[in-house]
Amino acid sequence: MKGIVVYDTSYGNTKKIAETIAETLKESGIEVDLFDVKDVKKLSGKDYDFLVLGSPTKFGTMSLTMKFFLGKVKSEEWMNKPFAAFDTENPENVEQARLQKKEWSAAEKIAEKLRERKMNQPLPVLKALVLGQKGPLVDGEVERTEDYARQLAAKLK
Ligand SMILES: Cc1cc2nc3c(=O)[nH]c(=O)nc-3n(C[C@H](O)[C@H](O)[C@H](O)COP(=O)(O)O)c2cc1C
């Protein structure tokens, strides 16, 4: 079982969440490659059994860089493989989405695109909370991410 975790980040918060997911999966005995989206030159579904994608939430959706990257995820290579999606966003964003009953989350938008490619989603998305634009992450979010990655590992095995 080998997977790839790809993240975008401007201020390092989404990177921290990606690193936590990758480390926790490794501790669970799963092989993982971790990449900043800007460093992925080529992506082949033949090399991996699962995909984890994460982006900061910007204007209620994923970053443009992540949007372009999704173009490299070809349905014929990734179909039927599991994925997980995560983002960083502000607590007010979650509250706004709840009140408006509308998704403003990068992770939800990523998940929608990967489901369209007929990939499997074993877990709901992870929305890690940050304060303001630069962060930091809200207290306890790293631990919540570790829990999430342990659940993901259990689903993948
Ligand atoms: C241009 C811009 C737009 C943003 N829009 C949103 C938004 O719509 N909702 C939200 O919760 N956070 C928004 N944020 C805050 C980001 O989610 C936050 O900067 C990001 O999670 C930090 O992650 P990073 O450290 O990995 O870059 C925005 C930030 C920037 C810079």
Coordinates of N, CA and C and ligand atoms in Angstrom, one line a residue:
M1 N 0.9 -1.2 0.0 CA 0.0 0.0 0.0 C 0.9 1.2 0.0
K2 N 0.8 2.0 -1.1 CA 1.6 3.2 -1.1 C 0.7 4.4 -1.7
G3 N 0.8 5.5 -1.0 CA 0.0 6.7 -1.4 C 0.8 7.9 -1.5
I4 N 0.2 9.0 -2.1 CA 0.8 10.3 -2.2 C -0.1 11.3 -1.6
V5 N 0.6 12.2 -0.8 CA -0.1 13.3 -0.2 C 0.5 14.6 -0.9
V6 N -0.4 15.4 -1.4 CA 0.0 16.6 -2.1 C -0.8 17.8 -1.5
Y7 N -0.1 18.8 -1.2 CA -0.7 20.0 -0.6 C -0.2 21.3 -1.3
D8 N -1.1 22.3 -1.1 CA -0.7 23.7 -1.5 C -0.6 24.5 -0.2
T9 N 0.2 25.5 -0.1 CA 0.3 26.3 1.1 C 0.9 27.7 0.8
S10 N 0.4 28.7 1.5 CA 1.1 30.0 1.3 C 1.9 30.3 2.6
Y11 N 1.3 30.0 3.8 CA 1.9 30.4 5.0 C 2.4 29.2 5.9
G12 N 2.2 28.0 5.4 CA 2.7 26.8 6.1 C 1.7 26.0 6.9
N13 N 0.5 26.5 7.1 CA -0.5 25.8 7.9 C -0.9 24.5 7.3
T14 N -1.2 24.6 6.0 CA -1.7 23.4 5.2 C -0.6 22.4 5.1
K15 N 0.7 22.9 5.0 CA 1.8 22.0 5.0 C 1.9 21.2 6.3
K16 N 1.7 21.9 7.4 CA 1.8 21.2 8.7 C 0.8 20.1 8.8
I17 N -0.4 20.4 8.3 CA -1.5 19.3 8.3 C -1.1 18.2 7.4
A18 N -0.6 18.5 6.2 CA -0.1 17.5 5.3 C 1.0 16.6 5.9
E19 N 1.9 17.3 6.5 CA 3.1 16.5 7.1 C 2.5 15.6 8.2
T20 N 1.6 16.1 9.0 CA 1.0 15.3 10.1 C 0.3 14.1 9.5
I21 N -0.5 14.3 8.5 CA -1.2 13.1 7.8 C -0.1 12.1 7.3
A22 N 0.9 12.6 6.6 CA 1.9 11.7 6.1 C 2.6 10.9 7.2
E23 N 3.0 11.6 8.2 CA 3.8 11.0 9.3 C 2.9 9.9 10.0
T24 N 1.6 10.3 10.2 CA 0.7 9.3 10.9 C 0.4 8.1 10.1
L25 N 0.3 8.3 8.8 CA 0.1 7.1 7.9 C 1.3 6.2 8.0
K26 N 2.5 6.9 7.9 CA 3.7 6.1 8.0 C 3.8 5.3 9.3
E27 N 3.4 5.9 10.4 CA 3.4 5.2 11.7 C 2.5 4.1 11.7
S28 N 1.5 4.1 10.8 CA 0.5 3.0 10.7 C 0.9 2.0 9.7
G29 N 2.2 2.1 9.2 CA 2.7 1.1 8.4 C 2.4 1.3 6.9
I30 N 2.0 2.5 6.5 CA 1.6 2.7 5.1 C 2.7 3.6 4.5
E31 N 3.1 3.3 3.3 CA 4.2 4.0 2.6 C 3.6 5.3 2.0
V32 N 4.2 6.4 2.1 CA 3.7 7.7 1.7 C 4.7 8.6 1.1
D33 N 4.4 9.2 -0.1 CA 5.3 10.3 -0.6 C 4.5 11.6 -0.3
L34 N 5.3 12.6 0.1 CA 4.7 13.9 0.4 C 5.2 15.0 -0.5
F35 N 4.4 15.7 -1.1 CA 4.8 16.7 -2.1 C 4.1 18.1 -1.9
D36 N 4.8 19.2 -2.0 CA 4.2 20.5 -2.2 C 3.8 20.4 -3.7
V37 N 2.5 20.9 -3.9 CA 2.0 20.8 -5.3 C 2.9 21.4 -6.3
K38 N 3.6 22.4 -5.9 CA 4.5 23.1 -6.9 C 5.6 22.2 -7.4
D39 N 5.9 21.1 -6.6 CA 7.0 20.3 -7.0 C 6.6 19.0 -7.7
V40 N 5.3 18.8 -8.0 CA 4.9 17.6 -8.7 C 5.0 17.9 -10.2
K41 N 5.9 17.2 -10.8 CA 6.0 17.5 -12.3 C 5.1 16.6 -13.0
K42 N 5.0 15.3 -12.6 CA 4.2 14.3 -13.3 C 3.5 13.5 -12.2
L43 N 2.3 13.1 -12.5 CA 1.5 12.3 -11.5 C 1.0 11.1 -12.3
S44 N 1.4 9.9 -11.8 CA 0.8 8.7 -12.4 C 0.1 7.8 -11.4
G45 N -1.1 7.5 -11.7 CA -1.9 6.7 -10.8 C -1.3 5.3 -10.7
K46 N -0.5 4.9 -11.7 CA 0.1 3.6 -11.7 C 1.1 3.4 -10.5
D47 N 1.6 4.6 -10.0 CA 2.6 4.5 -9.0 C 2.0 4.4 -7.6
Y48 N 0.7 4.7 -7.5 CA 0.1 4.9 -6.1 C -1.2 4.1 -6.0
D49 N -1.5 3.7 -4.7 CA -2.8 3.1 -4.4 C -3.8 4.1 -3.9
F50 N -3.4 5.2 -3.4 CA -4.4 6.2 -2.9 C -3.8 7.6 -3.0
L51 N -4.7 8.6 -2.9 CA -4.4 10.0 -3.1 C -4.9 10.8 -2.0
V52 N -4.1 11.7 -1.4 CA -4.6 12.6 -0.4 C -4.3 14.1 -0.9
L53 N -5.3 14.9 -1.0 CA -5.0 16.3 -1.5 C -5.5 17.3 -0.5
G54 N -4.7 18.4 -0.3 CA -5.1 19.4 0.6 C -4.8 20.8 0.1
S55 N -5.6 21.8 0.5 CA -5.4 23.2 0.0 C -5.9 24.1 1.0
P56 N -5.3 25.3 1.1 CA -6.0 26.4 1.9 C -7.3 26.8 1.2
T57 N -8.3 27.1 2.0 CA -9.5 27.7 1.5 C -9.3 29.1 1.1
K58 N -9.6 29.4 -0.2 CA -9.4 30.8 -0.6 C -10.7 31.2 -1.4
F59 N -11.4 32.3 -0.9 CA -12.6 32.7 -1.5 C -13.6 31.5 -1.6
G60 N -13.6 30.7 -0.6 CA -14.6 29.7 -0.5 C -14.3 28.4 -1.3
T61 N -13.1 28.4 -1.9 CA -12.8 27.2 -2.7 C -11.3 26.9 -2.6
M62 N -10.8 25.9 -3.4 CA -9.4 25.6 -3.4 C -8.6 26.6 -4.1
S63 N -7.3 26.6 -3.8 CA -6.4 27.6 -4.5 C -6.3 27.3 -6.0
L64 N -5.9 28.3 -6.8 CA -5.8 28.1 -8.2 C -4.8 27.0 -8.6
T65 N -3.7 27.0 -7.8 CA -2.7 26.0 -8.1 C -3.2 24.6 -7.9
M66 N -4.0 24.4 -6.9 CA -4.6 23.0 -6.7 C -5.6 22.7 -7.8
K67 N -6.3 23.7 -8.2 CA -7.3 23.5 -9.3 C -6.6 23.1 -10.5
F68 N -5.4 23.7 -10.9 CA -4.7 23.3 -12.0 C -4.1 21.8 -11.8
F69 N -3.7 21.6 -10.6 CA -3.1 20.2 -10.3 C -4.2 19.1 -10.6
L70 N -5.4 19.4 -10.2 CA -6.5 18.4 -10.4 C -6.6 18.0 -11.8
G71 N -6.2 18.8 -12.7 CA -6.2 18.4 -14.2 C -5.3 17.3 -14.5
K72 N -4.3 17.1 -13.6 CA -3.3 16.0 -13.8 C -3.9 14.6 -13.2
V73 N -5.0 14.7 -12.5 CA -5.5 13.5 -11.9 C -6.5 12.9 -12.9
K74 N -6.0 11.9 -13.7 CA -6.8 11.4 -14.8 C -7.7 10.2 -14.2
S75 N -9.0 10.3 -14.6 CA -10.0 9.3 -14.1 C -9.5 7.9 -14.5
E76 N -9.0 7.7 -15.7 CA -8.6 6.3 -16.1 C -7.5 5.7 -15.3
E77 N -6.7 6.6 -14.7 CA -5.6 6.1 -13.8 C -6.1 5.9 -12.4
W78 N -7.0 6.7 -11.9 CA -7.3 6.8 -10.5 C -8.7 6.2 -10.1
M79 N -9.5 5.9 -11.1 CA -10.8 5.4 -10.9 C -10.8 4.2 -9.9
N80 N -11.7 4.2 -9.0 CA -11.9 3.1 -7.9 C -10.8 3.1 -6.9
K81 N -9.8 4.1 -6.9 CA -8.9 4.2 -5.8 C -9.4 5.1 -4.8
P82 N -9.0 4.9 -3.5 CA -9.5 5.8 -2.4 C -8.7 7.1 -2.4
F83 N -9.5 8.1 -1.9 CA -8.8 9.4 -1.7 C -9.3 10.0 -0.4
A84 N -8.5 11.0 0.1 CA -9.0 11.8 1.2 C -8.7 13.3 0.8
A85 N -9.5 14.2 1.3 CA -9.3 15.6 1.0 C -9.3 16.4 2.3
F86 N -8.4 17.4 2.4 CA -8.4 18.3 3.6 C -8.2 19.7 3.2
D87 N -8.5 20.6 4.1 CA -8.2 22.0 3.8 C -7.9 22.7 5.2
T88 N -7.4 24.0 5.0 CA -7.4 24.8 6.2 C -8.3 26.0 5.9
E89 N -9.0 26.4 6.9 CA -10.0 27.5 6.8 C -10.3 28.1 8.1
N90 N -10.9 29.2 8.1 CA -11.2 30.0 9.3 C -12.5 29.4 10.0
P91 N -12.6 29.5 11.3 CA -13.8 29.0 12.0 C -15.0 29.7 11.6
E92 N -14.9 31.0 11.2 CA -16.1 31.8 10.7 C -16.6 31.2 9.4
N93 N -15.7 30.6 8.7 CA -16.1 30.0 7.4 C -17.0 28.8 7.6
V94 N -16.7 28.0 8.6 CA -17.5 26.8 8.9 C -18.9 27.3 9.4
E95 N -18.9 28.3 10.2 CA -20.2 28.9 10.7 C -21.0 29.4 9.6
Q96 N -20.4 30.2 8.7 CA -21.1 30.7 7.5 C -21.7 29.6 6.6
A97 N -20.9 28.5 6.4 CA -21.4 27.4 5.6 C -22.6 26.8 6.3
R98 N -22.5 26.7 7.6 CA -23.6 26.0 8.4 C -24.9 26.9 8.2
L99 N -24.7 28.2 8.4 CA -25.9 29.1 8.4 C -26.5 29.1 7.0
Q100 N -25.6 29.2 5.9 CA -26.1 29.3 4.6 C -26.4 28.0 3.9
K101 N -26.1 26.9 4.6 CA -26.3 25.5 4.1 C -25.6 25.4 2.7
K102 N -24.4 25.9 2.6 CA -23.7 26.0 1.3 C -22.2 25.7 1.7
E103 N -21.5 25.0 0.8 CA -20.1 24.7 1.1 C -19.2 25.8 0.6
W104 N -18.3 26.2 1.5 CA -17.3 27.2 1.2 C -15.9 26.7 1.5
S105 N -15.8 25.3 1.3 CA -14.6 24.7 1.8 C -13.8 24.1 0.6
A106 N -12.5 24.4 0.6 CA -11.6 23.8 -0.4 C -11.7 22.3 -0.5
A107 N -11.7 21.7 0.7 CA -11.7 20.2 0.8 C -13.0 19.6 0.1
E108 N -14.1 20.3 0.4 CA -15.3 19.8 -0.2 C -15.3 19.9 -1.7
K109 N -14.7 21.0 -2.2 CA -14.6 21.2 -3.7 C -13.7 20.1 -4.3
I110 N -12.6 19.9 -3.6 CA -11.6 18.8 -4.1 C -12.3 17.5 -4.1
A111 N -13.0 17.2 -3.0 CA -13.7 15.9 -2.9 C -14.7 15.7 -4.1
E112 N -15.4 16.8 -4.4 CA -16.4 16.7 -5.4 C -15.8 16.3 -6.8
K113 N -14.6 17.0 -7.0 CA -13.9 16.7 -8.3 C -13.4 15.3 -8.4
L114 N -12.9 14.8 -7.2 CA -12.3 13.4 -7.2 C -13.5 12.4 -7.3
R115 N -14.6 12.7 -6.7 CA -15.8 11.8 -6.9 C -16.2 11.7 -8.3
E116 N -16.1 12.9 -9.0 CA -16.5 12.9 -10.4 C -15.6 12.0 -11.3
R117 N -14.3 11.8 -10.8 CA -13.4 10.9 -11.4 C -13.6 9.5 -11.0
K118 N -14.7 9.2 -10.3 CA -15.1 7.9 -9.8 C -14.1 7.3 -8.8
M119 N -13.4 8.2 -8.1 CA -12.6 7.7 -7.0 C -13.5 7.5 -5.7
N120 N -13.0 6.7 -4.8 CA -13.8 6.3 -3.6 C -13.4 7.2 -2.5
Q121 N -14.4 7.6 -1.7 CA -14.1 8.5 -0.5 C -14.5 7.8 0.8
P122 N -13.5 7.1 1.4 CA -13.8 6.4 2.6 C -14.1 7.2 3.9
L123 N -13.7 8.5 3.9 CA -13.9 9.3 5.1 C -14.4 10.7 4.6
P124 N -15.3 11.4 5.5 CA -15.6 12.8 5.2 C -14.3 13.6 5.1
V125 N -14.3 14.8 4.5 CA -13.1 15.6 4.4 C -12.7 16.1 5.8
L126 N -11.5 16.5 5.9 CA -11.0 17.2 7.1 C -10.8 18.7 6.9
K127 N -11.5 19.4 7.8 CA -11.3 20.9 7.7 C -10.6 21.3 8.9
A128 N -9.3 21.7 8.7 CA -8.5 22.1 9.9 C -8.6 23.6 10.0
L129 N -8.8 24.1 11.3 CA -9.1 25.5 11.5 C -7.9 26.3 11.7
V130 N -7.8 27.4 11.1 CA -6.7 28.4 11.3 C -7.3 29.8 11.6
L131 N -6.5 30.6 12.3 CA -6.9 31.9 12.7 C -6.4 32.9 11.6
G132 N -7.3 33.7 11.1 CA -6.9 34.7 10.1 C -6.3 34.1 8.8
Q133 N -5.4 34.9 8.2 CA -4.8 34.4 6.9 C -3.6 33.6 7.2
K134 N -2.8 34.0 8.1 CA -1.5 33.4 8.3 C -1.5 32.3 9.3
G135 N -2.6 32.1 10.1 CA -2.6 31.2 11.1 C -2.3 31.9 12.4
P136 N -2.0 31.2 13.5 CA -1.7 29.7 13.5 C -2.9 28.8 13.5
L137 N -2.6 27.5 13.4 CA -3.7 26.6 13.5 C -4.3 26.7 14.9
V138 N -5.6 26.5 15.0 CA -6.3 26.5 16.3 C -5.8 25.3 17.2
D139 N -5.7 25.6 18.5 CA -5.2 24.5 19.4 C -6.0 23.2 19.2
G140 N -5.2 22.1 19.1 CA -5.8 20.8 19.1 C -6.0 20.3 17.6
E141 N -5.8 21.2 16.6 CA -6.0 20.7 15.2 C -5.0 19.7 14.8
V142 N -3.8 19.8 15.3 CA -2.8 18.8 14.9 C -3.2 17.4 15.4
E143 N -3.6 17.4 16.7 CA -4.1 16.1 17.3 C -5.3 15.6 16.6
R144 N -6.2 16.5 16.2 CA -7.4 16.0 15.5 C -7.0 15.4 14.1
T145 N -6.0 16.0 13.5 CA -5.5 15.5 12.2 C -4.8 14.1 12.4
E146 N -4.1 14.0 13.5 CA -3.5 12.6 13.7 C -4.7 11.6 13.9
D147 N -5.7 11.9 14.6 CA -6.9 11.0 14.7 C -7.4 10.7 13.3
Y148 N -7.6 11.7 12.5 CA -8.1 11.6 11.2 C -7.3 10.6 10.3
A149 N -6.0 10.8 10.4 CA -5.1 10.0 9.6 C -5.1 8.5 10.1
R150 N -5.2 8.4 11.4 CA -5.3 7.0 11.9 C -6.6 6.3 11.4
Q151 N -7.7 7.1 11.4 CA -8.9 6.5 10.8 C -8.8 6.2 9.3
L152 N -8.1 7.1 8.6 CA -7.8 6.8 7.2 C -7.0 5.6 7.0
A153 N -6.0 5.4 7.8 CA -5.1 4.2 7.7 C -5.9 3.0 7.9
A154 N -6.9 3.0 8.9 CA -7.7 1.8 9.2 C -8.6 1.5 8.0
K155 N -9.1 2.5 7.3 CA -9.9 2.3 6.1 C -9.1 1.8 4.9
L156 N -7.9 2.2 4.9 CA -7.0 1.8 3.7 C -6.6 0.4 3.8
K157 N -6.5 -0.1 5.0 CA -5.9 -1.5 5.2 C -6.9 -2.6 4.8
Ligands
LIG1 C1 -6.7 35.6 -0.7 C2 -7.2 34.8 0.5 C3 -8.5 34.4 0.5 C4 -9.0 33.7 1.6 N1 -10.3 33.2 1.6 C5 -10.7 32.5 2.7 C6 -12.1 32.0 2.7 O1 -12.9 32.2 1.8 N2 -12.4 31.3 3.8 C7 -11.6 30.9 4.8 O2 -12.0 30.3 5.7 N3 -10.3 31.4 4.8 C8 -9.9 32.2 3.8 N4 -8.6 32.6 3.8 C9 -7.7 32.2 4.8 C10 -7.0 31.0 4.4 O3 -7.8 29.9 4.5 C11 -5.7 30.8 5.2 O4 -4.8 31.9 4.8 C12 -5.1 29.5 4.9 O5 -5.8 28.5 5.5 C13 -3.7 29.4 5.5 O6 -3.1 28.2 5.0 P1 -1.6 28.2 4.6 O7 -0.8 28.6 5.8 O8 -1.3 26.8 4.2 O9 -1.4 29.1 3.4 C14 -8.1 33.3 2.7 C15 -6.8 33.7 2.6 C16 -6.3 34.5 1.5 C17 -4.9 34.9 1.5

